[in-house]
Amino acid sequence: VGCVSAQRGIPRDLFPKESAACGPQSLCLYNLCIAEEYRGQGYGRMLVQQILNEHAPETYLLIARTTHTSPSVREAFRDRVARLAETYKRMDFTQVAECPKAILMRHQS
């Protein structure tokens, strides 16, 4: 139905300042994917919530942007990023940083 990737800490190459400030138990989620036929049914929310329930309180999430040159690809990503940011805000994530390649959000526990 879906999957998500996770790593300890925040990627230093994208967010060096935030990476240096995060605790040793922090977890960063990225590449959340839900199969098309299951989207819109709450599976993504359940997957993230399960991780939040089982993990230490410092959880971050990356929303990837694109640096693609095609206007249609850039527009699709812009819409996707805005939609995902709103979804994660409803799950108590707050944007803490951004760069050309990603937005970094932190869960408010």
PDB file of N, CA and C in Angstrom:
ATOM      1  N   VAL A   1       0.831  -1.188   0.000  1.00  0.00           N
ATOM      2  CA  VAL A   1       0.000   0.000   0.000  1.00  0.00           C
ATOM      3  C   VAL A   1       0.870   1.245   0.000  1.00  0.00           C
ATOM      4  N   GLY A   2       1.937   1.258   0.817  1.00  0.00           N
ATOM      5  CA  GLY A   2       2.777   2.442   0.883  1.00  0.00           C
ATOM      6  C   GLY A   2       4.073   2.190   1.623  1.00  0.00           C
ATOM      7  N   CYS A   3       4.934   3.187   1.573  1.00  0.00           N
ATOM      8  CA  CYS A   3       6.211   3.099   2.282  1.00  0.00           C
ATOM      9  C   CYS A   3       6.730   4.505   2.553  1.00  0.00           C
ATOM     10  N   VAL A   4       7.714   4.571   3.436  1.00  0.00           N
ATOM     11  CA  VAL A   4       8.379   5.833   3.737  1.00  0.00           C
ATOM     12  C   VAL A   4       9.829   5.519   4.082  1.00  0.00           C
ATOM     13  N   SER A   5      10.723   6.389   3.689  1.00  0.00           N
ATOM     14  CA  SER A   5      12.137   6.254   4.053  1.00  0.00           C
ATOM     15  C   SER A   5      12.406   7.125   5.267  1.00  0.00           C
ATOM     16  N   ALA A   6      13.405   6.727   6.057  1.00  0.00           N
ATOM     17  CA  ALA A   6      13.762   7.500   7.248  1.00  0.00           C
ATOM     18  C   ALA A   6      15.252   7.370   7.499  1.00  0.00           C
ATOM     19  N   GLN A   7      15.805   8.395   8.116  1.00  0.00           N
ATOM     20  CA  GLN A   7      17.206   8.358   8.529  1.00  0.00           C
ATOM     21  C   GLN A   7      17.346   9.116   9.832  1.00  0.00           C
ATOM     22  N   ARG A   8      18.384   8.778  10.573  1.00  0.00           N
ATOM     23  CA  ARG A   8      18.702   9.534  11.788  1.00  0.00           C
ATOM     24  C   ARG A   8      19.284  10.877  11.359  1.00  0.00           C
ATOM     25  N   GLY A   9      18.798  11.930  11.936  1.00  0.00           N
ATOM     26  CA  GLY A   9      19.308  13.265  11.647  1.00  0.00           C
ATOM     27  C   GLY A   9      18.777  13.833  10.342  1.00  0.00           C
ATOM     28  N   ILE A  10      19.105  15.082  10.116  1.00  0.00           N
ATOM     29  CA  ILE A  10      18.678  15.832   8.940  1.00  0.00           C
ATOM     30  C   ILE A  10      19.833  15.851   7.945  1.00  0.00           C
ATOM     31  N   PRO A  11      19.553  15.732   6.646  1.00  0.00           N
ATOM     32  CA  PRO A  11      20.634  15.758   5.655  1.00  0.00           C
ATOM     33  C   PRO A  11      21.472  17.040   5.752  1.00  0.00           C
ATOM     34  N   ARG A  12      22.751  16.883   6.079  1.00  0.00           N
ATOM     35  CA  ARG A  12      23.642  18.033   6.268  1.00  0.00           C
ATOM     36  C   ARG A  12      23.835  18.848   4.995  1.00  0.00           C
ATOM     37  N   ASP A  13      23.817  18.173   3.849  1.00  0.00           N
ATOM     38  CA  ASP A  13      24.048  18.897   2.602  1.00  0.00           C
ATOM     39  C   ASP A  13      22.891  19.833   2.259  1.00  0.00           C
ATOM     40  N   LEU A  14      21.687  19.538   2.718  1.00  0.00           N
ATOM     41  CA  LEU A  14      20.540  20.401   2.454  1.00  0.00           C
ATOM     42  C   LEU A  14      20.322  21.442   3.543  1.00  0.00           C
ATOM     43  N   PHE A  15      20.482  21.033   4.796  1.00  0.00           N
ATOM     44  CA  PHE A  15      20.183  21.902   5.932  1.00  0.00           C
ATOM     45  C   PHE A  15      21.282  21.815   6.987  1.00  0.00           C
ATOM     46  N   PRO A  16      22.453  22.397   6.734  1.00  0.00           N
ATOM     47  CA  PRO A  16      23.569  22.258   7.671  1.00  0.00           C
ATOM     48  C   PRO A  16      23.294  22.857   9.053  1.00  0.00           C
ATOM     49  N   LYS A  17      22.664  24.001   9.105  1.00  0.00           N
ATOM     50  CA  LYS A  17      22.387  24.652  10.395  1.00  0.00           C
ATOM     51  C   LYS A  17      21.418  23.814  11.227  1.00  0.00           C
ATOM     52  N   GLU A  18      20.327  23.388  10.626  1.00  0.00           N
ATOM     53  CA  GLU A  18      19.322  22.601  11.338  1.00  0.00           C
ATOM     54  C   GLU A  18      19.872  21.227  11.713  1.00  0.00           C
ATOM     55  N   SER A  19      20.698  20.655  10.850  1.00  0.00           N
ATOM     56  CA  SER A  19      21.299  19.360  11.126  1.00  0.00           C
ATOM     57  C   SER A  19      22.184  19.422  12.371  1.00  0.00           C
ATOM     58  N   ALA A  20      22.956  20.485  12.490  1.00  0.00           N
ATOM     59  CA  ALA A  20      23.840  20.648  13.645  1.00  0.00           C
ATOM     60  C   ALA A  20      23.045  20.824  14.935  1.00  0.00           C
ATOM     61  N   ALA A  21      21.834  21.362  14.832  1.00  0.00           N
ATOM     62  CA  ALA A  21      21.035  21.658  16.025  1.00  0.00           C
ATOM     63  C   ALA A  21      20.126  20.506  16.458  1.00  0.00           C
ATOM     64  N   CYS A  22      19.914  19.519  15.598  1.00  0.00           N
ATOM     65  CA  CYS A  22      18.981  18.457  15.967  1.00  0.00           C
ATOM     66  C   CYS A  22      19.643  17.454  16.906  1.00  0.00           C
ATOM     67  N   GLY A  23      18.816  16.819  17.710  1.00  0.00           N
ATOM     68  CA  GLY A  23      19.321  15.882  18.707  1.00  0.00           C
ATOM     69  C   GLY A  23      19.746  14.552  18.097  1.00  0.00           C
ATOM     70  N   PRO A  24      20.472  13.744  18.869  1.00  0.00           N
ATOM     71  CA  PRO A  24      20.998  12.471  18.368  1.00  0.00           C
ATOM     72  C   PRO A  24      19.905  11.439  18.070  1.00  0.00           C
ATOM     73  N   GLN A  25      18.737  11.600  18.639  1.00  0.00           N
ATOM     74  CA  GLN A  25      17.640  10.663  18.404  1.00  0.00           C
ATOM     75  C   GLN A  25      16.653  11.150  17.347  1.00  0.00           C
ATOM     76  N   SER A  26      16.965  12.268  16.710  1.00  0.00           N
ATOM     77  CA  SER A  26      16.027  12.809  15.717  1.00  0.00           C
ATOM     78  C   SER A  26      15.901  11.859  14.528  1.00  0.00           C
ATOM     79  N   LEU A  27      14.744  11.899  13.922  1.00  0.00           N
ATOM     80  CA  LEU A  27      14.449  11.066  12.768  1.00  0.00           C
ATOM     81  C   LEU A  27      13.909  11.971  11.672  1.00  0.00           C
ATOM     82  N   CYS A  28      14.356  11.744  10.452  1.00  0.00           N
ATOM     83  CA  CYS A  28      13.901  12.521   9.310  1.00  0.00           C
ATOM     84  C   CYS A  28      13.219  11.587   8.310  1.00  0.00           C
ATOM     85  N   LEU A  29      11.961  11.871   8.018  1.00  0.00           N
ATOM     86  CA  LEU A  29      11.180  11.083   7.075  1.00  0.00           C
ATOM     87  C   LEU A  29      11.250  11.716   5.692  1.00  0.00           C
ATOM     88  N   TYR A  30      11.270  10.887   4.672  1.00  0.00           N
ATOM     89  CA  TYR A  30      11.257  11.388   3.298  1.00  0.00           C
ATOM     90  C   TYR A  30      10.760  10.280   2.371  1.00  0.00           C
ATOM     91  N   ASN A  31      10.457  10.629   1.145  1.00  0.00           N
ATOM     92  CA  ASN A  31       9.988   9.666   0.130  1.00  0.00           C
ATOM     93  C   ASN A  31       8.753   8.887   0.567  1.00  0.00           C
ATOM     94  N   LEU A  32       7.799   9.562   1.159  1.00  0.00           N
ATOM     95  CA  LEU A  32       6.537   8.914   1.510  1.00  0.00           C
ATOM     96  C   LEU A  32       5.779   8.628   0.219  1.00  0.00           C
ATOM     97  N   CYS A  33       5.436   7.368   0.003  1.00  0.00           N
ATOM     98  CA  CYS A  33       4.738   6.958  -1.220  1.00  0.00           C
ATOM     99  C   CYS A  33       3.541   6.095  -0.859  1.00  0.00           C
ATOM    100  N   ILE A  34       2.422   6.382  -1.491  1.00  0.00           N
ATOM    101  CA  ILE A  34       1.220   5.567  -1.351  1.00  0.00           C
ATOM    102  C   ILE A  34       0.797   5.170  -2.759  1.00  0.00           C
ATOM    103  N   ALA A  35       0.494   3.899  -2.961  1.00  0.00           N
ATOM    104  CA  ALA A  35       0.050   3.429  -4.272  1.00  0.00           C
ATOM    105  C   ALA A  35      -1.180   4.218  -4.710  1.00  0.00           C
ATOM    106  N   GLU A  36      -1.212   4.534  -5.979  1.00  0.00           N
ATOM    107  CA  GLU A  36      -2.269   5.402  -6.523  1.00  0.00           C
ATOM    108  C   GLU A  36      -3.681   4.955  -6.123  1.00  0.00           C
ATOM    109  N   GLU A  37      -3.946   3.666  -6.190  1.00  0.00           N
ATOM    110  CA  GLU A  37      -5.297   3.187  -5.891  1.00  0.00           C
ATOM    111  C   GLU A  37      -5.684   3.323  -4.414  1.00  0.00           C
ATOM    112  N   TYR A  38      -4.708   3.635  -3.546  1.00  0.00           N
ATOM    113  CA  TYR A  38      -4.979   3.799  -2.120  1.00  0.00           C
ATOM    114  C   TYR A  38      -4.905   5.253  -1.657  1.00  0.00           C
ATOM    115  N   ARG A  39      -4.546   6.161  -2.550  1.00  0.00           N
ATOM    116  CA  ARG A  39      -4.431   7.577  -2.165  1.00  0.00           C
ATOM    117  C   ARG A  39      -5.798   8.144  -1.807  1.00  0.00           C
ATOM    118  N   GLY A  40      -5.767   9.088  -0.875  1.00  0.00           N
ATOM    119  CA  GLY A  40      -6.999   9.742  -0.453  1.00  0.00           C
ATOM    120  C   GLY A  40      -7.822   8.935   0.531  1.00  0.00           C
ATOM    121  N   GLN A  41      -7.285   7.838   1.020  1.00  0.00           N
ATOM    122  CA  GLN A  41      -8.018   6.986   1.953  1.00  0.00           C
ATOM    123  C   GLN A  41      -7.419   6.998   3.359  1.00  0.00           C
ATOM    124  N   GLY A  42      -6.437   7.853   3.596  1.00  0.00           N
ATOM    125  CA  GLY A  42      -5.863   7.987   4.930  1.00  0.00           C
ATOM    126  C   GLY A  42      -4.675   7.101   5.228  1.00  0.00           C
ATOM    127  N   TYR A  43      -4.187   6.337   4.240  1.00  0.00           N
ATOM    128  CA  TYR A  43      -3.063   5.439   4.499  1.00  0.00           C
ATOM    129  C   TYR A  43      -1.766   6.191   4.776  1.00  0.00           C
ATOM    130  N   GLY A  44      -1.531   7.283   4.073  1.00  0.00           N
ATOM    131  CA  GLY A  44      -0.334   8.087   4.327  1.00  0.00           C
ATOM    132  C   GLY A  44      -0.332   8.641   5.737  1.00  0.00           C
ATOM    133  N   ARG A  45      -1.471   9.159   6.150  1.00  0.00           N
ATOM    134  CA  ARG A  45      -1.627   9.688   7.515  1.00  0.00           C
ATOM    135  C   ARG A  45      -1.390   8.589   8.547  1.00  0.00           C
ATOM    136  N   MET A  46      -1.948   7.403   8.301  1.00  0.00           N
ATOM    137  CA  MET A  46      -1.759   6.291   9.241  1.00  0.00           C
ATOM    138  C   MET A  46      -0.296   5.878   9.326  1.00  0.00           C
ATOM    139  N   LEU A  47       0.373   5.855   8.194  1.00  0.00           N
ATOM    140  CA  LEU A  47       1.785   5.476   8.171  1.00  0.00           C
ATOM    141  C   LEU A  47       2.628   6.458   8.976  1.00  0.00           C
ATOM    142  N   VAL A  48       2.430   7.746   8.739  1.00  0.00           N
ATOM    143  CA  VAL A  48       3.182   8.769   9.483  1.00  0.00           C
ATOM    144  C   VAL A  48       2.807   8.718  10.961  1.00  0.00           C
ATOM    145  N   GLN A  49       1.531   8.578  11.273  1.00  0.00           N
ATOM    146  CA  GLN A  49       1.102   8.543  12.671  1.00  0.00           C
ATOM    147  C   GLN A  49       1.706   7.361  13.422  1.00  0.00           C
ATOM    148  N   GLN A  50       1.812   6.224  12.765  1.00  0.00           N
ATOM    149  CA  GLN A  50       2.428   5.050  13.400  1.00  0.00           C
ATOM    150  C   GLN A  50       3.886   5.332  13.752  1.00  0.00           C
ATOM    151  N   ILE A  51       4.597   5.983  12.851  1.00  0.00           N
ATOM    152  CA  ILE A  51       5.994   6.341  13.123  1.00  0.00           C
ATOM    153  C   ILE A  51       6.057   7.314  14.298  1.00  0.00           C
ATOM    154  N   LEU A  52       5.181   8.306  14.305  1.00  0.00           N
ATOM    155  CA  LEU A  52       5.170   9.285  15.401  1.00  0.00           C
ATOM    156  C   LEU A  52       4.853   8.616  16.737  1.00  0.00           C
ATOM    157  N   ASN A  53       3.968   7.646  16.728  1.00  0.00           N
ATOM    158  CA  ASN A  53       3.590   6.950  17.963  1.00  0.00           C
ATOM    159  C   ASN A  53       4.734   6.121  18.535  1.00  0.00           C
ATOM    160  N   GLU A  54       5.593   5.611  17.667  1.00  0.00           N
ATOM    161  CA  GLU A  54       6.656   4.702  18.106  1.00  0.00           C
ATOM    162  C   GLU A  54       8.017   5.359  18.234  1.00  0.00           C
ATOM    163  N   HIS A  55       8.155   6.607  17.844  1.00  0.00           N
ATOM    164  CA  HIS A  55       9.473   7.232  17.778  1.00  0.00           C
ATOM    165  C   HIS A  55       9.649   8.306  18.849  1.00  0.00           C
ATOM    166  N   ALA A  56      10.908   8.625  19.086  1.00  0.00           N
ATOM    167  CA  ALA A  56      11.255   9.734  19.982  1.00  0.00           C
ATOM    168  C   ALA A  56      10.593  11.015  19.474  1.00  0.00           C
ATOM    169  N   PRO A  57      10.441  11.996  20.327  1.00  0.00           N
ATOM    170  CA  PRO A  57       9.652  13.175  19.980  1.00  0.00           C
ATOM    171  C   PRO A  57      10.207  14.073  18.866  1.00  0.00           C
ATOM    172  N   GLU A  58      11.460  13.961  18.508  1.00  0.00           N
ATOM    173  CA  GLU A  58      12.023  14.864  17.507  1.00  0.00           C
ATOM    174  C   GLU A  58      11.964  14.213  16.113  1.00  0.00           C
ATOM    175  N   THR A  59      10.885  14.489  15.398  1.00  0.00           N
ATOM    176  CA  THR A  59      10.682  13.912  14.076  1.00  0.00           C
ATOM    177  C   THR A  59      10.551  15.020  13.040  1.00  0.00           C
ATOM    178  N   TYR A  60      11.336  14.901  11.977  1.00  0.00           N
ATOM    179  CA  TYR A  60      11.328  15.855  10.873  1.00  0.00           C
ATOM    180  C   TYR A  60      10.805  15.171   9.623  1.00  0.00           C
ATOM    181  N   LEU A  61      10.451  15.986   8.630  1.00  0.00           N
ATOM    182  CA  LEU A  61       9.933  15.465   7.379  1.00  0.00           C
ATOM    183  C   LEU A  61      10.429  16.358   6.243  1.00  0.00           C
ATOM    184  N   LEU A  62      10.882  15.751   5.157  1.00  0.00           N
ATOM    185  CA  LEU A  62      11.325  16.499   3.979  1.00  0.00           C
ATOM    186  C   LEU A  62      10.267  16.412   2.891  1.00  0.00           C
ATOM    187  N   ILE A  63       9.978  17.541   2.274  1.00  0.00           N
ATOM    188  CA  ILE A  63       9.138  17.577   1.076  1.00  0.00           C
ATOM    189  C   ILE A  63      10.046  18.014  -0.063  1.00  0.00           C
ATOM    190  N   ALA A  64      10.240  17.139  -1.027  1.00  0.00           N
ATOM    191  CA  ALA A  64      11.157  17.423  -2.135  1.00  0.00           C
ATOM    192  C   ALA A  64      10.557  18.424  -3.110  1.00  0.00           C
ATOM    193  N   ARG A  65      11.417  19.311  -3.578  1.00  0.00           N
ATOM    194  CA  ARG A  65      11.084  20.232  -4.656  1.00  0.00           C
ATOM    195  C   ARG A  65      11.796  19.737  -5.902  1.00  0.00           C
ATOM    196  N   THR A  66      11.621  20.433  -7.006  1.00  0.00           N
ATOM    197  CA  THR A  66      12.337  20.056  -8.221  1.00  0.00           C
ATOM    198  C   THR A  66      13.145  21.243  -8.748  1.00  0.00           C
ATOM    199  N   THR A  67      14.236  20.929  -9.383  1.00  0.00           N
ATOM    200  CA  THR A  67      15.026  21.946 -10.078  1.00  0.00           C
ATOM    201  C   THR A  67      14.944  21.701 -11.582  1.00  0.00           C
ATOM    202  N   HIS A  68      13.975  20.895 -11.985  1.00  0.00           N
ATOM    203  CA  HIS A  68      13.771  20.576 -13.397  1.00  0.00           C
ATOM    204  C   HIS A  68      13.481  21.867 -14.172  1.00  0.00           C
ATOM    205  N   THR A  69      13.892  21.927 -15.416  1.00  0.00           N
ATOM    206  CA  THR A  69      13.712  23.140 -16.218  1.00  0.00           C
ATOM    207  C   THR A  69      12.377  23.200 -16.950  1.00  0.00           C
ATOM    208  N   SER A  70      11.678  22.094 -17.077  1.00  0.00           N
ATOM    209  CA  SER A  70      10.400  22.084 -17.777  1.00  0.00           C
ATOM    210  C   SER A  70       9.335  22.838 -16.973  1.00  0.00           C
ATOM    211  N   PRO A  71       8.678  23.824 -17.588  1.00  0.00           N
ATOM    212  CA  PRO A  71       7.633  24.571 -16.874  1.00  0.00           C
ATOM    213  C   PRO A  71       6.501  23.674 -16.362  1.00  0.00           C
ATOM    214  N   SER A  72       6.104  22.658 -17.120  1.00  0.00           N
ATOM    215  CA  SER A  72       5.006  21.800 -16.666  1.00  0.00           C
ATOM    216  C   SER A  72       5.416  20.958 -15.455  1.00  0.00           C
ATOM    217  N   VAL A  73       6.656  20.484 -15.437  1.00  0.00           N
ATOM    218  CA  VAL A  73       7.153  19.720 -14.287  1.00  0.00           C
ATOM    219  C   VAL A  73       7.258  20.634 -13.072  1.00  0.00           C
ATOM    220  N   ARG A  74       7.781  21.828 -13.262  1.00  0.00           N
ATOM    221  CA  ARG A  74       7.905  22.778 -12.148  1.00  0.00           C
ATOM    222  C   ARG A  74       6.536  23.134 -11.568  1.00  0.00           C
ATOM    223  N   GLU A  75       5.552  23.330 -12.439  1.00  0.00           N
ATOM    224  CA  GLU A  75       4.198  23.655 -11.978  1.00  0.00           C
ATOM    225  C   GLU A  75       3.585  22.490 -11.203  1.00  0.00           C
ATOM    226  N   ALA A  76       3.759  21.274 -11.710  1.00  0.00           N
ATOM    227  CA  ALA A  76       3.235  20.098 -11.012  1.00  0.00           C
ATOM    228  C   ALA A  76       3.863  19.965  -9.628  1.00  0.00           C
ATOM    229  N   PHE A  77       5.168  20.166  -9.531  1.00  0.00           N
ATOM    230  CA  PHE A  77       5.844  20.079  -8.235  1.00  0.00           C
ATOM    231  C   PHE A  77       5.392  21.201  -7.305  1.00  0.00           C
ATOM    232  N   ARG A  78       5.221  22.399  -7.830  1.00  0.00           N
ATOM    233  CA  ARG A  78       4.784  23.530  -7.002  1.00  0.00           C
ATOM    234  C   ARG A  78       3.430  23.201  -6.371  1.00  0.00           C
ATOM    235  N   ASP A  79       2.504  22.681  -7.173  1.00  0.00           N
ATOM    236  CA  ASP A  79       1.189  22.310  -6.647  1.00  0.00           C
ATOM    237  C   ASP A  79       1.295  21.177  -5.633  1.00  0.00           C
ATOM    238  N   ARG A  80       2.126  20.176  -5.937  1.00  0.00           N
ATOM    239  CA  ARG A  80       2.317  19.027  -5.056  1.00  0.00           C
ATOM    240  C   ARG A  80       2.915  19.454  -3.716  1.00  0.00           C
ATOM    241  N   VAL A  81       3.941  20.294  -3.773  1.00  0.00           N
ATOM    242  CA  VAL A  81       4.607  20.750  -2.543  1.00  0.00           C
ATOM    243  C   VAL A  81       3.629  21.524  -1.670  1.00  0.00           C
ATOM    244  N   ALA A  82       2.852  22.419  -2.265  1.00  0.00           N
ATOM    245  CA  ALA A  82       1.877  23.194  -1.490  1.00  0.00           C
ATOM    246  C   ALA A  82       0.836  22.276  -0.850  1.00  0.00           C
ATOM    247  N   ARG A  83       0.344  21.299  -1.601  1.00  0.00           N
ATOM    248  CA  ARG A  83      -0.652  20.362  -1.090  1.00  0.00           C
ATOM    249  C   ARG A  83      -0.092  19.521   0.059  1.00  0.00           C
ATOM    250  N   LEU A  84       1.130  19.015  -0.115  1.00  0.00           N
ATOM    251  CA  LEU A  84       1.745  18.209   0.938  1.00  0.00           C
ATOM    252  C   LEU A  84       2.026  19.029   2.191  1.00  0.00           C
ATOM    253  N   ALA A  85       2.513  20.249   2.023  1.00  0.00           N
ATOM    254  CA  ALA A  85       2.787  21.107   3.185  1.00  0.00           C
ATOM    255  C   ALA A  85       1.509  21.335   3.991  1.00  0.00           C
ATOM    256  N   GLU A  86       0.402  21.581   3.319  1.00  0.00           N
ATOM    257  CA  GLU A  86      -0.879  21.767   4.028  1.00  0.00           C
ATOM    258  C   GLU A  86      -1.314  20.488   4.739  1.00  0.00           C
ATOM    259  N   THR A  87      -1.140  19.362   4.091  1.00  0.00           N
ATOM    260  CA  THR A  87      -1.495  18.074   4.712  1.00  0.00           C
ATOM    261  C   THR A  87      -0.684  17.849   5.979  1.00  0.00           C
ATOM    262  N   TYR A  88       0.626  18.079   5.911  1.00  0.00           N
ATOM    263  CA  TYR A  88       1.475  17.845   7.075  1.00  0.00           C
ATOM    264  C   TYR A  88       1.244  18.876   8.169  1.00  0.00           C
ATOM    265  N   LYS A  89       0.844  20.086   7.821  1.00  0.00           N
ATOM    266  CA  LYS A  89       0.482  21.081   8.846  1.00  0.00           C
ATOM    267  C   LYS A  89      -0.702  20.582   9.663  1.00  0.00           C
ATOM    268  N   ARG A  90      -1.653  19.940   9.003  1.00  0.00           N
ATOM    269  CA  ARG A  90      -2.815  19.395   9.728  1.00  0.00           C
ATOM    270  C   ARG A  90      -2.415  18.245  10.651  1.00  0.00           C
ATOM    271  N   MET A  91      -1.223  17.679  10.415  1.00  0.00           N
ATOM    272  CA  MET A  91      -0.715  16.601  11.269  1.00  0.00           C
ATOM    273  C   MET A  91       0.280  17.140  12.304  1.00  0.00           C
ATOM    274  N   ASP A  92       0.266  18.452  12.520  1.00  0.00           N
ATOM    275  CA  ASP A  92       1.107  19.124  13.518  1.00  0.00           C
ATOM    276  C   ASP A  92       2.580  19.215  13.146  1.00  0.00           C
ATOM    277  N   PHE A  93       2.889  19.259  11.849  1.00  0.00           N
ATOM    278  CA  PHE A  93       4.243  19.559  11.390  1.00  0.00           C
ATOM    279  C   PHE A  93       4.297  21.054  11.082  1.00  0.00           C
ATOM    280  N   THR A  94       5.427  21.673  11.400  1.00  0.00           N
ATOM    281  CA  THR A  94       5.642  23.093  11.139  1.00  0.00           C
ATOM    282  C   THR A  94       6.890  23.253  10.292  1.00  0.00           C
ATOM    283  N   GLN A  95       6.805  24.102   9.291  1.00  0.00           N
ATOM    284  CA  GLN A  95       7.978  24.354   8.458  1.00  0.00           C
ATOM    285  C   GLN A  95       9.043  25.065   9.272  1.00  0.00           C
ATOM    286  N   VAL A  96      10.276  24.535   9.233  1.00  0.00           N
ATOM    287  CA  VAL A  96      11.378  25.132   9.976  1.00  0.00           C
ATOM    288  C   VAL A  96      12.486  25.662   9.069  1.00  0.00           C
ATOM    289  N   ALA A  97      12.531  25.197   7.819  1.00  0.00           N
ATOM    290  CA  ALA A  97      13.565  25.665   6.894  1.00  0.00           C
ATOM    291  C   ALA A  97      13.174  25.262   5.474  1.00  0.00           C
ATOM    292  N   GLU A  98      13.830  25.910   4.523  1.00  0.00           N
ATOM    293  CA  GLU A  98      13.644  25.528   3.126  1.00  0.00           C
ATOM    294  C   GLU A  98      14.902  25.850   2.342  1.00  0.00           C
ATOM    295  N   CYS A  99      15.081  25.141   1.249  1.00  0.00           N
ATOM    296  CA  CYS A  99      16.178  25.372   0.325  1.00  0.00           C
ATOM    297  C   CYS A  99      15.636  25.086  -1.073  1.00  0.00           C
ATOM    298  N   PRO A 100      16.401  25.306  -2.112  1.00  0.00           N
ATOM    299  CA  PRO A 100      15.875  25.057  -3.462  1.00  0.00           C
ATOM    300  C   PRO A 100      15.432  23.610  -3.709  1.00  0.00           C
ATOM    301  N   LYS A 101      15.979  22.657  -2.961  1.00  0.00           N
ATOM    302  CA  LYS A 101      15.665  21.249  -3.203  1.00  0.00           C
ATOM    303  C   LYS A 101      14.588  20.664  -2.295  1.00  0.00           C
ATOM    304  N   ALA A 102      14.286  21.314  -1.159  1.00  0.00           N
ATOM    305  CA  ALA A 102      13.332  20.705  -0.225  1.00  0.00           C
ATOM    306  C   ALA A 102      12.819  21.705   0.805  1.00  0.00           C
ATOM    307  N   ILE A 103      11.725  21.312   1.432  1.00  0.00           N
ATOM    308  CA  ILE A 103      11.186  21.998   2.603  1.00  0.00           C
ATOM    309  C   ILE A 103      11.385  21.054   3.778  1.00  0.00           C
ATOM    310  N   LEU A 104      11.806  21.593   4.905  1.00  0.00           N
ATOM    311  CA  LEU A 104      11.987  20.802   6.120  1.00  0.00           C
ATOM    312  C   LEU A 104      10.905  21.185   7.121  1.00  0.00           C
ATOM    313  N   MET A 105      10.201  20.163   7.622  1.00  0.00           N
ATOM    314  CA  MET A 105       9.164  20.390   8.619  1.00  0.00           C
ATOM    315  C   MET A 105       9.500  19.574   9.869  1.00  0.00           C
ATOM    316  N   ARG A 106       9.050  20.057  11.009  1.00  0.00           N
ATOM    317  CA  ARG A 106       9.286  19.367  12.288  1.00  0.00           C
ATOM    318  C   ARG A 106       7.950  19.112  12.950  1.00  0.00           C
ATOM    319  N   HIS A 107       7.793  17.921  13.504  1.00  0.00           N
ATOM    320  CA  HIS A 107       6.559  17.575  14.208  1.00  0.00           C
ATOM    321  C   HIS A 107       6.543  18.243  15.574  1.00  0.00           C
ATOM    322  N   GLN A 108       5.432  18.848  15.897  1.00  0.00           N
ATOM    323  CA  GLN A 108       5.273  19.496  17.192  1.00  0.00           C
ATOM    324  C   GLN A 108       4.605  18.519  18.150  1.00  0.00           C
ATOM    325  N   SER A 109       5.432  17.875  18.978  1.00  0.00           N
ATOM    326  CA  SER A 109       4.856  16.882  19.903  1.00  0.00           C
ATOM    327  C   SER A 109       4.700  17.459  21.282  1.00  0.00           C
TER     328      SER A 109
END
